Amino acid sequence: QVVWSMLGNRQFCSYKMTTKTQNFCRNEYNLTGLCNRSSCPLANSQYATVREEKGRCYLYMKTIERAAFPRRLWERVLLSKNYEKALEEIDENLIYWPRFIRHKCKQRFTKITQYLIRIRKLTLKRQRKLVPLRRKIERRENRREEKALIAAQLDNAIEKELLERLKQDTYGDIYNFPIHAFDKALQQQDAESESESDAEREEDDDDDEDVDKREFVEAEDSELSDFEDMDKLETSSEEEQEEEEEVEEKASHSKSKGKTPLKGPARRKRPYIEIEYEEETEPSSKTKAA
Amino acid sequence: AGEGSGPGPSDGAGPPAPERVLFPPTFSVSEIKNKQRRHFMFLRWKQQQRKEKLALKKKRRKEREALGDKAPPKAIPKTIENQRVYDETTVDPNDEEVAFDEATDEFAPYFNRQTVPKILITTSDRPRGRTVRFCEQLATVIPNSHVFYRRGLALKRIIPQCIARDFTDLIVINEDRKIPNGLVLSHLPDGPTAHFRMSSVRLRKEIKRKGKEPTEHVPEVILNNFTTRLGHSIGRMFAALFPHDPQFIGRQVATFHNQRDYIFFRFHRYIFKSEKKVGIQELGPRFTLKLRSLQKGTFDSKFGEYEWIHKRREMDTSRRKFHL
């Protein structure tokens, strides 16, 4: 009575925490956590709490007789793991105690067991391990990644790799380039040593190749502008060949869709003409069907 | 006393620097106690150094032009790749031991065309929109792959199920703050597991291009720059994701390019414009990976046997040392 009127309500209690709506008690032996006359362990000489330690629940009791011995003030009783049995034990120990304390003890015990069960369930599931990022390291790695990206020159590398594969004939006969590859390899050999390649040149039979090679030889001495013309001439001959391929393989619709928008600017005229042709045929066929 | 032939400034501006300042050889800029004066002298010293360097360059250039054809070839500039610390585990293309290892490791059945890859793509718990879309796009890029959502299932339990259903590879994309940031690639029938850190993920709509989605054709695979043993095994892991017979009609290529331990993934469609020119158009997602660890068996964080872990203190000490 005295204690409460001194500490609890009016003056300063170090365990008391006030918020806008309520007062809380930080005392570890407090039963409810609120700062009330009936639930303050300091103000009541007969008090009991349930606390848990390492997963086991204990019932702590304080009686008037031991008020003079602070070390032996709180008496501790281990409660059984069985929920109902533990409730009986609480009742047994707190027999003849005020109803409020008994009721609150049991409530607290229930709450505690529930959260212990939840802990056990969660630890069985996979637990997310949080690995802290280190800012300096992240920044360092990002910077290095950018520099590596610049150094990589991905487009060039991919193009080179594809051309290499073309040269090594991994694509087989899909493209008609191999002939030209053969020519160009020959030309390169010419630049180095002329004796052997002359014999090989005479062996070639195709007219196309001769025509192309002649063009190539003439263009060799001239400047870059002629080279571009030569490229266009070559591409035009290839386009003819590819056109034939496309007409044959027109069945695969998706492929033609994929091919046409991708052709480079040098070839724009031809594909567009082809597209128009296809569109014209389609509606006509539809009208016929209708 | 030892300040050279120029006067020290008394005000902040300082007198204009003379054209040719000669510092006596025993003079060092750091000996002046006055900060302002010291700073000024240092700037002047720096200017002089720069002038000398420029003059040297000009002289060299003149010499080179004067010599004409007989000039010595230009020096090759030093790059990080040039200066790379030589790694003793670099694979020699003709190495027999490596070839033998590769014939008997876990990927041998794939490379012998005995198994067709079947891939399961999944994420960590509760994937967010970006990750989900990335998974879908990745599934279109890799043929014969399926995306399944993980609703809280443990990886250790998924793995036996996958093996039972005949999957060959498992990809788990880890997510953090709504973006994918990690990739675990595990070869299933008891194969190695690699854990990567994934960064700069770009979805298909973020790539500037005018093309369409990838078709169903099997793409080709390009693996660039995997030189060391470790790099080699990682390269084989990547190659094992794609069916071994690419369809050249599709003209699609997936590239894994390793540069300074960063693996860049790109997906392109190519077309040969001419003999020496090929045009590529990027489609499909892109991302970069950095290897964090390689485990021998399937994914097991506690009891697995790690073949390689990135240890920051030991491995990041030199700027010219790379492991892949």
Coordinates of C-alpha atoms in Angstrom, one line a residue:
Chain A
Q1 CA 0.0 0.0 0.0
V2 CA 2.6 2.4 1.1
V3 CA 5.0 1.4 -1.7
W4 CA 2.4 2.0 -4.3
S5 CA 1.5 5.3 -3.0
M6 CA 5.1 6.3 -2.9
L7 CA 6.4 4.9 -6.2
G8 CA 3.8 3.6 -8.4
N9 CA 1.3 6.3 -9.0
R10 CA 2.8 9.5 -8.0
Q11 CA 6.6 9.5 -7.9
F12 CA 9.3 7.9 -9.9
C13 CA 9.5 4.2 -10.5
S14 CA 12.4 3.2 -12.7
Y15 CA 10.6 0.4 -14.3
K16 CA 7.7 2.5 -15.4
M17 CA 7.5 3.5 -19.0
T18 CA 4.7 5.8 -20.1
T19 CA 3.3 6.1 -23.5
K20 CA 0.4 8.2 -24.7
T21 CA -2.3 5.8 -23.7
Q22 CA -0.8 3.5 -21.2
N23 CA 1.8 2.9 -18.6
F24 CA 4.1 -0.1 -18.9
C25 CA 6.2 -1.8 -16.3
R26 CA 9.6 -3.0 -17.4
N27 CA 10.1 -5.2 -14.4
E28 CA 10.9 -8.8 -15.5
Y29 CA 8.8 -10.3 -12.8
N30 CA 5.7 -8.4 -13.8
L31 CA 2.8 -10.5 -14.7
T32 CA 1.0 -8.5 -17.2
G33 CA 3.4 -5.8 -18.3
L34 CA 1.3 -2.9 -17.3
C35 CA 1.9 -0.6 -14.4
N36 CA -1.0 -1.1 -12.1
R37 CA -1.6 -1.3 -8.5
S38 CA -2.4 -5.0 -8.8
S39 CA 0.3 -6.0 -11.1
C40 CA 3.3 -4.3 -9.7
P41 CA 5.7 -6.8 -8.2
L42 CA 7.2 -4.1 -6.0
A43 CA 4.0 -3.0 -4.5
N44 CA 2.5 -6.4 -3.9
S45 CA 4.0 -8.5 -1.2
Q46 CA 2.4 -11.7 -2.5
Y47 CA 3.1 -12.1 -6.1
A48 CA 3.6 -14.8 -8.7
T49 CA 4.8 -14.9 -12.3
V50 CA 5.4 -17.4 -15.0
R51 CA 8.7 -17.0 -16.9
E52 CA 10.4 -19.2 -19.4
E53 CA 14.1 -19.9 -19.7
K54 CA 15.6 -21.9 -22.6
G55 CA 12.3 -23.3 -23.5
R56 CA 11.2 -24.4 -20.0
C57 CA 8.6 -22.6 -18.0
Y58 CA 9.0 -21.7 -14.4
L59 CA 6.6 -20.4 -11.8
Y60 CA 8.1 -17.7 -9.7
M61 CA 6.5 -16.9 -6.3
K62 CA 7.1 -14.2 -3.8
T63 CA 5.7 -14.2 -0.3
I64 CA 5.7 -11.9 2.6
E65 CA 7.8 -14.1 4.8
R66 CA 10.8 -13.7 2.6
A67 CA 10.5 -10.0 2.1
A68 CA 13.6 -9.5 4.3
F69 CA 15.8 -11.7 2.2
P70 CA 16.1 -10.3 -1.2
R71 CA 18.2 -13.2 -2.4
R72 CA 15.6 -15.8 -1.5
L73 CA 12.7 -13.6 -2.4
W74 CA 11.6 -15.4 -5.5
E75 CA 10.9 -19.0 -5.3
R76 CA 11.0 -21.0 -8.5
V77 CA 9.1 -24.1 -9.5
L78 CA 9.6 -26.0 -12.8
L79 CA 6.4 -26.6 -14.6
S80 CA 5.9 -29.8 -16.6
K81 CA 6.0 -29.8 -20.3
N82 CA 2.5 -31.1 -20.6
Y83 CA 0.1 -28.2 -20.9
E84 CA -2.7 -29.4 -18.8
K85 CA -0.4 -30.8 -16.2
A86 CA 1.4 -27.5 -15.9
L87 CA -1.9 -25.7 -15.4
E88 CA -2.7 -28.0 -12.6
E89 CA 0.6 -27.4 -11.1
I90 CA 0.0 -23.7 -11.2
D91 CA -3.3 -24.2 -9.5
E92 CA -1.7 -26.4 -6.9
N93 CA 1.1 -24.0 -6.1
L94 CA -1.1 -20.9 -6.1
I95 CA -3.9 -22.4 -4.1
Y96 CA -5.5 -19.8 -1.8
W97 CA -3.9 -17.0 -3.8
P98 CA -6.0 -14.2 -5.1
R99 CA -7.9 -15.0 -8.2
F100 CA -6.4 -12.3 -10.2
I101 CA -2.9 -13.6 -9.9
R102 CA -3.9 -17.1 -10.6
H103 CA -5.8 -16.2 -13.7
K104 CA -3.1 -14.0 -15.0
C105 CA -0.4 -16.6 -14.4
K106 CA -2.3 -19.1 -16.4
Q107 CA -2.9 -16.7 -19.2
R108 CA 0.7 -15.8 -19.3
F109 CA 1.7 -19.4 -19.3
T110 CA -0.6 -20.1 -22.2
K111 CA 0.9 -17.3 -24.2
I112 CA 4.4 -18.5 -23.5
T113 CA 3.7 -22.0 -24.6
Q114 CA 2.1 -20.8 -27.8
Y115 CA 5.1 -18.8 -28.8
L116 CA 7.4 -21.5 -27.9
I117 CA 5.6 -23.8 -30.2
R118 CA 5.8 -21.3 -33.0
I119 CA 9.6 -20.9 -32.5
R120 CA 10.0 -24.7 -32.8
K121 CA 7.9 -24.8 -36.0
L122 CA 9.8 -22.0 -37.6
T123 CA 13.2 -23.4 -36.9
L124 CA 12.2 -26.5 -38.7
K125 CA 11.4 -24.5 -41.9
R126 CA 14.2 -23.1 -43.9
Q127 CA 15.5 -20.0 -42.3
R128 CA 16.6 -17.1 -44.4
K129 CA 20.2 -16.3 -43.7
L130 CA 20.8 -12.6 -44.1
V131 CA 24.2 -11.9 -45.6
P132 CA 25.2 -8.3 -45.3
L133 CA 26.3 -6.5 -48.4
R134 CA 29.4 -4.5 -48.0
R135 CA 29.0 -1.2 -49.7
K136 CA 32.6 -0.7 -50.7
I137 CA 32.8 -4.1 -52.2
E138 CA 29.6 -3.7 -54.1
R139 CA 30.8 -0.5 -55.5
R140 CA 34.1 -1.9 -56.4
E141 CA 32.5 -4.9 -58.2
N142 CA 30.1 -2.7 -60.1
R143 CA 32.9 -0.5 -61.3
R144 CA 35.0 -3.5 -62.3
E145 CA 32.0 -4.9 -64.1
E146 CA 31.6 -1.8 -66.2
K147 CA 35.2 -1.8 -67.1
A148 CA 35.2 -5.4 -68.0
L149 CA 32.2 -4.8 -70.2
I150 CA 34.0 -2.1 -72.1
A151 CA 37.1 -4.2 -72.4
A152 CA 35.1 -7.1 -73.6
Q153 CA 33.8 -5.5 -76.8
L154 CA 31.1 -8.1 -76.9
D155 CA 29.7 -7.3 -80.3
N156 CA 33.0 -7.6 -82.0
A157 CA 33.9 -10.7 -80.2
I158 CA 30.6 -12.4 -81.2
E159 CA 30.9 -11.3 -84.8
K160 CA 34.5 -12.6 -85.0
E161 CA 33.5 -15.9 -83.5
L162 CA 30.6 -16.3 -85.9
L163 CA 32.8 -15.5 -88.9
E164 CA 35.4 -18.0 -87.7
R165 CA 32.7 -20.6 -87.5
L166 CA 31.6 -19.8 -91.0
K167 CA 35.2 -20.1 -92.2
Q168 CA 35.6 -23.4 -90.5
D169 CA 32.6 -24.7 -92.2
T170 CA 30.5 -25.6 -89.2
Y171 CA 27.4 -24.3 -90.9
G172 CA 27.8 -26.7 -93.8
D173 CA 26.0 -25.7 -97.0
I174 CA 23.4 -23.4 -95.7
Y175 CA 25.1 -20.3 -96.9
N176 CA 26.6 -19.9 -100.3
F177 CA 29.6 -18.1 -99.0
P178 CA 32.0 -21.1 -98.8
I179 CA 32.8 -20.6 -102.4
H180 CA 33.8 -17.0 -101.8
A181 CA 35.7 -18.1 -98.7
F182 CA 37.6 -20.4 -100.8
D183 CA 38.3 -17.6 -103.3
K184 CA 39.4 -15.2 -100.6
A185 CA 41.7 -17.7 -99.0
L186 CA 43.2 -18.1 -102.4
Q187 CA 43.6 -14.4 -102.9
Q188 CA 45.4 -14.2 -99.6
Q189 CA 47.7 -16.9 -100.7
D190 CA 48.3 -15.0 -103.8
A191 CA 49.5 -12.0 -101.9
E192 CA 52.0 -14.2 -100.2
S193 CA 53.2 -16.5 -102.9
E194 CA 52.0 -16.5 -106.5
S195 CA 53.3 -19.8 -107.9
E196 CA 51.0 -22.3 -106.3
S197 CA 47.8 -20.3 -106.5
D198 CA 48.0 -19.8 -110.3
A199 CA 47.6 -23.5 -110.7
E200 CA 44.6 -23.5 -108.4
R201 CA 43.0 -20.6 -110.1
E202 CA 43.0 -22.5 -113.4
E203 CA 41.2 -25.4 -111.8
D204 CA 38.1 -23.4 -111.0
D205 CA 35.2 -24.0 -113.4
D206 CA 32.3 -21.8 -112.3
D207 CA 31.5 -18.7 -114.3
D208 CA 30.3 -16.9 -111.3
E209 CA 33.6 -17.4 -109.5
D210 CA 35.6 -16.2 -112.4
V211 CA 33.4 -13.1 -112.8
D212 CA 33.7 -12.3 -109.1
K213 CA 37.3 -12.9 -109.0
R214 CA 38.0 -10.7 -111.9
E215 CA 36.1 -8.0 -110.2
F216 CA 38.1 -8.6 -107.1
V217 CA 41.4 -8.5 -108.9
E218 CA 40.6 -5.3 -110.6
A219 CA 39.4 -3.7 -107.4
E220 CA 42.5 -4.7 -105.6
D221 CA 44.6 -1.9 -106.9
S222 CA 42.0 0.8 -106.4
E223 CA 40.8 2.6 -103.4
L224 CA 38.2 1.9 -100.8
S225 CA 35.3 3.4 -102.8
D226 CA 35.7 0.7 -105.4
F227 CA 35.8 -1.9 -102.7
E228 CA 32.4 -0.8 -101.6
D229 CA 31.1 -1.2 -105.1
M230 CA 32.6 -4.6 -105.2
D231 CA 30.8 -5.5 -102.0
K232 CA 27.5 -4.4 -103.5
L233 CA 28.1 -6.4 -106.6
E234 CA 28.9 -9.4 -104.5
T235 CA 26.0 -9.0 -102.3
S236 CA 23.7 -8.6 -105.3
S237 CA 24.9 -12.0 -106.6
E238 CA 24.4 -13.5 -103.2
E239 CA 21.0 -12.0 -103.0
E240 CA 19.9 -13.7 -106.2
Q241 CA 21.0 -17.0 -104.8
E242 CA 19.3 -16.3 -101.5
E243 CA 16.2 -15.3 -103.3
E244 CA 16.0 -18.7 -104.8
E245 CA 16.5 -20.2 -101.5
E246 CA 13.7 -18.2 -100.0
V247 CA 11.3 -19.1 -102.7
E248 CA 12.0 -22.7 -102.1
E249 CA 11.7 -22.4 -98.4
K250 CA 8.8 -20.2 -98.3
A251 CA 6.8 -22.8 -96.4
S252 CA 8.3 -21.9 -93.1
H253 CA 6.4 -18.7 -92.5
S254 CA 7.9 -17.8 -89.1
K255 CA 11.4 -18.0 -90.5
S256 CA 10.7 -15.6 -93.3
K257 CA 9.1 -13.2 -90.8
G258 CA 12.2 -13.5 -88.8
K259 CA 14.5 -12.9 -91.7
T260 CA 13.1 -10.0 -93.5
P261 CA 13.1 -7.2 -91.0
L262 CA 16.7 -8.0 -90.1
K263 CA 18.4 -7.4 -93.4
G264 CA 20.8 -4.5 -93.3
P265 CA 20.4 -1.2 -95.0
A266 CA 22.4 -2.3 -98.1
R267 CA 19.9 -4.8 -99.0
R268 CA 16.7 -2.9 -98.2
K269 CA 15.4 -2.6 -101.7
R270 CA 15.2 -6.3 -102.5
P271 CA 13.5 -7.6 -99.4
Y272 CA 10.9 -4.9 -99.5
I273 CA 10.0 -5.8 -103.0
E274 CA 9.6 -9.3 -101.9
I275 CA 7.3 -8.5 -99.1
E276 CA 5.0 -6.6 -101.4
Y277 CA 4.8 -9.5 -103.7
E278 CA 3.9 -11.8 -100.9
E279 CA 1.1 -9.6 -99.6
E280 CA -0.4 -9.3 -103.0
T281 CA -0.7 -12.9 -103.4
E282 CA -2.3 -13.5 -100.0
P283 CA -5.4 -11.4 -100.4
S284 CA -6.0 -12.8 -103.9
S285 CA -5.9 -16.3 -102.5
K286 CA -8.3 -15.3 -99.8
T287 CA -10.8 -13.7 -102.2
K288 CA -10.6 -16.9 -104.3
A289 CA -11.4 -19.0 -101.3
A290 CA -14.4 -16.7 -100.4
Chain B
A1 CA 66.7 29.8 -50.0
G2 CA 66.0 26.7 -52.1
E3 CA 63.0 27.9 -54.0
G4 CA 64.4 28.0 -57.5
S5 CA 64.6 30.9 -59.8
G6 CA 61.0 32.0 -59.4
P7 CA 59.8 34.3 -56.7
G8 CA 57.4 33.0 -54.0
P9 CA 54.0 34.6 -54.1
S10 CA 52.9 36.9 -51.3
D11 CA 49.3 37.1 -52.3
G12 CA 47.0 34.4 -53.5
A13 CA 47.2 35.0 -57.3
G14 CA 51.0 34.5 -57.7
P15 CA 53.1 35.8 -60.5
P16 CA 52.7 34.1 -63.9
A17 CA 55.0 31.1 -64.3
P18 CA 58.0 31.7 -66.4
E19 CA 58.6 29.7 -69.4
R20 CA 61.6 27.7 -68.4
V21 CA 62.0 27.2 -64.6
L22 CA 65.0 25.3 -63.4
F23 CA 64.8 23.7 -60.1
P24 CA 68.1 22.9 -58.5
P25 CA 68.4 19.1 -58.2
T26 CA 68.4 19.0 -54.4
F27 CA 65.1 20.8 -54.2
S28 CA 62.0 19.0 -53.3
V29 CA 58.6 20.6 -53.3
S30 CA 57.7 19.0 -50.0
E31 CA 60.3 20.8 -48.1
I32 CA 58.6 24.2 -48.1
K33 CA 56.7 24.7 -44.9
N34 CA 54.3 27.3 -46.1
K35 CA 51.3 25.5 -47.6
Q36 CA 50.4 28.2 -50.1
R37 CA 53.8 28.5 -51.4
R38 CA 54.3 24.8 -51.5
H39 CA 51.1 24.3 -53.4
F40 CA 52.2 26.9 -55.9
M41 CA 55.5 25.3 -56.4
F42 CA 54.0 22.0 -56.8
L43 CA 51.7 23.2 -59.6
R44 CA 54.6 24.8 -61.3
W45 CA 56.6 21.6 -61.0
K46 CA 53.7 19.6 -62.5
Q47 CA 53.3 22.0 -65.4
Q48 CA 57.0 21.6 -66.1
Q49 CA 56.7 17.8 -66.0
R50 CA 53.8 17.9 -68.4
K51 CA 55.7 20.1 -70.8
E52 CA 58.7 17.8 -70.8
K53 CA 56.5 14.8 -71.5
L54 CA 54.8 16.6 -74.4
A55 CA 58.2 17.5 -75.8
L56 CA 59.3 14.0 -75.5
K57 CA 56.3 12.7 -77.3
K58 CA 56.7 15.2 -80.1
K59 CA 60.3 14.3 -80.5
R60 CA 59.5 10.6 -80.7
R61 CA 56.8 11.2 -83.3
K62 CA 59.2 13.2 -85.4
E63 CA 61.8 10.5 -85.2
R64 CA 59.3 7.9 -86.2
E65 CA 58.1 9.9 -89.2
A66 CA 61.6 10.6 -90.2
L67 CA 62.4 7.0 -90.2
G68 CA 59.4 6.1 -92.2
D69 CA 59.2 2.5 -93.0
K70 CA 62.2 1.5 -91.0
A71 CA 60.7 2.8 -87.8
P72 CA 60.3 0.2 -85.0
P73 CA 56.8 -1.0 -84.6
K74 CA 54.6 0.8 -82.1
A75 CA 54.7 -0.5 -78.6
I76 CA 51.7 -2.5 -77.6
P77 CA 49.8 -0.7 -74.9
K78 CA 49.5 -2.5 -71.6
T79 CA 46.0 -3.7 -70.8
I80 CA 44.9 -5.6 -67.8
E81 CA 44.4 -8.7 -70.0
N82 CA 48.0 -8.3 -71.2
Q83 CA 49.3 -7.9 -67.7
R84 CA 47.3 -10.8 -66.3
V85 CA 49.1 -12.8 -63.7
Y86 CA 49.8 -16.1 -65.2
D87 CA 47.5 -18.7 -63.8
E88 CA 49.0 -22.2 -63.7
T89 CA 45.7 -23.8 -64.2
T90 CA 45.4 -22.4 -67.7
V91 CA 44.2 -25.0 -70.0
D92 CA 46.3 -25.8 -73.0
P93 CA 44.2 -26.9 -75.9
N94 CA 46.2 -30.0 -76.4
D95 CA 46.4 -31.0 -72.8
E96 CA 45.8 -34.7 -72.5
E97 CA 44.9 -34.7 -68.9
V98 CA 42.2 -32.2 -69.3
A99 CA 40.8 -34.0 -72.3
F100 CA 40.8 -37.2 -70.3
D101 CA 39.1 -35.5 -67.4
E102 CA 36.5 -34.1 -69.6
A103 CA 35.7 -37.4 -71.1
T104 CA 35.0 -38.8 -67.7
D105 CA 33.3 -36.0 -65.8
E106 CA 29.7 -35.5 -65.2
F107 CA 29.1 -33.8 -68.5
A108 CA 30.4 -36.6 -70.6
P109 CA 27.0 -38.1 -71.3
Y110 CA 25.8 -34.8 -72.4
F111 CA 28.7 -34.2 -74.8
N112 CA 28.3 -37.7 -76.1
R113 CA 24.7 -36.9 -77.0
Q114 CA 23.4 -39.5 -74.6
T115 CA 21.3 -37.1 -72.6
V116 CA 19.1 -34.3 -73.7
P117 CA 19.1 -31.4 -71.3
K118 CA 15.9 -30.6 -69.5
I119 CA 16.0 -27.7 -67.2
L120 CA 14.0 -26.5 -64.3
I121 CA 14.0 -22.8 -63.5
T122 CA 12.7 -21.6 -60.2
T123 CA 13.2 -18.7 -57.8
S124 CA 13.5 -18.1 -54.2
D125 CA 10.4 -17.6 -52.1
R126 CA 7.8 -15.1 -53.2
P127 CA 9.3 -13.7 -56.4
R128 CA 8.4 -10.2 -57.4
G129 CA 7.3 -9.1 -60.9
R130 CA 10.7 -8.4 -62.4
T131 CA 12.0 -11.8 -61.3
V132 CA 9.0 -13.6 -62.6
R133 CA 9.3 -11.9 -66.0
F134 CA 13.0 -12.6 -66.1
C135 CA 12.3 -16.3 -65.4
E136 CA 9.8 -16.4 -68.2
Q137 CA 12.2 -14.8 -70.7
L138 CA 15.0 -17.1 -69.6
A139 CA 12.7 -20.0 -70.2
T140 CA 12.1 -18.9 -73.8
V141 CA 15.9 -18.5 -74.4
I142 CA 16.8 -21.9 -73.1
P143 CA 15.0 -24.7 -75.0
N144 CA 13.3 -27.4 -73.1
S145 CA 13.1 -25.6 -69.9
H146 CA 10.2 -25.2 -67.4
V147 CA 9.5 -22.6 -64.9
F148 CA 8.0 -23.7 -61.6
Y149 CA 7.2 -21.5 -58.7
R150 CA 8.6 -22.4 -55.3
R151 CA 6.0 -22.0 -52.6
G152 CA 8.2 -22.5 -49.7
L153 CA 9.6 -25.8 -50.6
A154 CA 13.0 -26.8 -49.5
L155 CA 15.6 -27.2 -52.2
K156 CA 16.9 -30.4 -50.7
R157 CA 13.5 -32.0 -51.2
I158 CA 13.0 -30.6 -54.6
I159 CA 16.2 -32.2 -55.9
P160 CA 15.3 -35.8 -55.6
Q161 CA 11.9 -35.1 -57.2
C162 CA 13.6 -33.4 -60.1
I163 CA 16.0 -36.3 -60.5
A164 CA 13.0 -38.6 -60.5
R165 CA 11.3 -36.6 -63.2
D166 CA 14.4 -36.7 -65.4
F167 CA 15.5 -33.1 -65.2
T168 CA 19.2 -32.5 -66.0
D169 CA 19.7 -29.1 -64.6
L170 CA 18.3 -26.8 -62.0
I171 CA 18.5 -23.1 -62.0
V172 CA 17.4 -21.1 -59.0
I173 CA 17.2 -17.4 -59.3
N174 CA 17.6 -15.6 -56.0
E175 CA 15.9 -12.4 -55.5
D176 CA 16.6 -9.4 -53.3
R177 CA 14.5 -6.2 -53.1
K178 CA 12.5 -7.1 -56.1
I179 CA 15.4 -7.7 -58.5
P180 CA 17.1 -10.9 -59.3
N181 CA 20.6 -10.9 -57.9
G182 CA 21.8 -14.5 -57.6
L183 CA 21.8 -17.6 -59.7
V184 CA 22.4 -21.2 -58.6
L185 CA 23.1 -23.5 -61.4
S186 CA 23.1 -27.2 -60.5
H187 CA 23.6 -30.1 -62.7
L188 CA 21.2 -32.6 -61.4
P189 CA 22.2 -36.2 -61.4
D190 CA 24.8 -35.5 -58.8
G191 CA 26.6 -32.8 -60.7
P192 CA 28.5 -29.7 -59.7
T193 CA 26.6 -26.7 -58.4
A194 CA 27.7 -23.2 -59.2
H195 CA 26.6 -20.2 -57.3
F196 CA 26.8 -16.8 -59.1
R197 CA 26.1 -13.3 -58.3
M198 CA 24.0 -11.8 -61.0
S199 CA 23.9 -8.2 -61.9
S200 CA 22.7 -5.8 -64.5
V201 CA 19.8 -7.8 -65.6
R202 CA 18.0 -6.4 -68.6
L203 CA 14.6 -7.6 -69.6
R204 CA 13.7 -7.9 -73.2
K205 CA 11.7 -4.7 -73.4
E206 CA 14.6 -2.7 -71.9
I207 CA 17.0 -3.7 -74.7
K208 CA 17.0 -1.2 -77.5
R209 CA 16.2 -3.3 -80.5
K210 CA 13.6 -3.7 -83.2
G211 CA 13.4 -7.5 -83.4
K212 CA 11.0 -10.0 -82.1
E213 CA 11.1 -12.8 -79.6
P214 CA 13.3 -15.8 -80.0
T215 CA 11.8 -18.6 -81.9
E216 CA 11.8 -22.2 -80.8
H217 CA 14.9 -23.1 -82.7
V218 CA 17.8 -24.4 -80.7
P219 CA 20.4 -21.7 -80.5
E220 CA 24.1 -22.0 -80.9
V221 CA 26.4 -21.5 -78.0
I222 CA 29.5 -19.4 -77.8
L223 CA 31.8 -19.6 -74.9
N224 CA 34.5 -17.0 -74.9
N225 CA 37.6 -16.8 -72.8
F226 CA 37.2 -19.6 -70.4
T227 CA 40.9 -20.3 -70.0
T228 CA 41.6 -21.9 -66.7
R229 CA 40.5 -25.3 -65.5
L230 CA 37.9 -23.7 -63.4
G231 CA 36.7 -21.7 -66.3
H232 CA 36.7 -24.7 -68.4
S233 CA 34.4 -26.6 -66.1
I234 CA 32.1 -23.7 -65.8
G235 CA 32.0 -23.3 -69.5
R236 CA 31.0 -26.9 -69.8
M237 CA 28.3 -26.4 -67.3
F238 CA 26.8 -23.6 -69.4
A239 CA 27.2 -25.6 -72.6
A240 CA 25.3 -28.5 -71.0
L241 CA 22.2 -26.3 -70.6
F242 CA 21.6 -26.2 -74.3
P243 CA 20.9 -29.1 -76.6
H244 CA 24.0 -30.2 -78.3
D245 CA 22.6 -29.9 -81.8
P246 CA 22.0 -26.3 -82.7
Q247 CA 19.6 -25.6 -85.5
F248 CA 21.4 -23.2 -87.8
I249 CA 18.2 -22.3 -89.5
G250 CA 17.2 -20.4 -86.4
R251 CA 20.3 -18.2 -86.6
Q252 CA 20.2 -17.6 -82.9
V253 CA 23.3 -17.6 -80.7
A254 CA 23.7 -17.5 -77.0
T255 CA 27.0 -16.1 -75.8
F256 CA 28.7 -16.5 -72.5
H257 CA 31.7 -14.2 -72.6
N258 CA 34.2 -14.2 -69.8
Q259 CA 36.1 -11.1 -69.2
R260 CA 38.0 -10.5 -66.0
D261 CA 36.0 -13.0 -64.1
Y262 CA 32.7 -11.5 -65.2
I263 CA 30.6 -13.7 -67.4
F264 CA 28.4 -11.7 -69.8
F265 CA 25.4 -13.5 -71.2
R266 CA 23.8 -12.2 -74.4
F267 CA 21.3 -13.7 -76.8
H268 CA 21.5 -12.6 -80.5
R269 CA 20.1 -13.3 -83.8
Y270 CA 22.7 -13.1 -86.5
I271 CA 22.7 -12.8 -90.3
F272 CA 25.6 -13.0 -92.6
K273 CA 25.5 -10.0 -94.8
S274 CA 28.5 -11.0 -96.8
E275 CA 31.7 -12.9 -96.6
K276 CA 33.2 -10.8 -94.0
K277 CA 30.4 -9.1 -92.4
V278 CA 27.8 -10.4 -90.0
G279 CA 25.1 -8.4 -88.5
I280 CA 23.8 -9.2 -85.0
Q281 CA 20.7 -8.1 -83.4
E282 CA 20.2 -8.5 -79.7
L283 CA 17.1 -10.2 -78.5
G284 CA 16.4 -11.8 -75.2
P285 CA 17.5 -10.9 -71.8
R286 CA 21.0 -10.1 -70.8
F287 CA 22.8 -10.4 -67.5
T288 CA 26.3 -10.7 -66.1
L289 CA 27.4 -13.3 -63.6
K290 CA 30.3 -13.5 -61.3
L291 CA 31.2 -16.9 -59.8
R292 CA 31.0 -17.1 -56.1
S293 CA 31.4 -20.8 -55.4
L294 CA 31.5 -24.1 -57.1
Q295 CA 30.4 -27.3 -55.2
K296 CA 31.1 -30.8 -56.1
G297 CA 27.7 -32.4 -55.5
T298 CA 24.3 -31.0 -55.8
F299 CA 23.2 -28.0 -53.8
D300 CA 24.0 -28.4 -50.2
S301 CA 25.1 -25.5 -48.2
K302 CA 26.2 -27.2 -45.0
F303 CA 27.8 -30.5 -46.0
G304 CA 28.8 -29.9 -49.5
E305 CA 32.3 -30.2 -50.7
Y306 CA 33.3 -27.0 -52.2
E307 CA 35.6 -27.1 -55.1
W308 CA 36.1 -23.3 -55.2
I309 CA 34.9 -20.4 -53.1
H310 CA 35.7 -16.9 -53.7
K311 CA 37.6 -15.7 -50.8
R312 CA 37.8 -12.0 -50.8
R313 CA 40.9 -11.5 -48.8
E314 CA 43.0 -13.9 -50.6
M315 CA 41.7 -13.6 -54.1
D316 CA 41.0 -10.0 -54.5
T317 CA 44.4 -8.7 -53.6
S318 CA 45.8 -8.3 -57.0
R319 CA 44.1 -6.3 -59.8
R320 CA 45.6 -8.5 -62.4
K321 CA 44.7 -11.8 -61.2
F322 CA 41.7 -13.6 -62.4
H323 CA 40.4 -17.1 -61.8
L324 CA 38.1 -17.9 -64.6

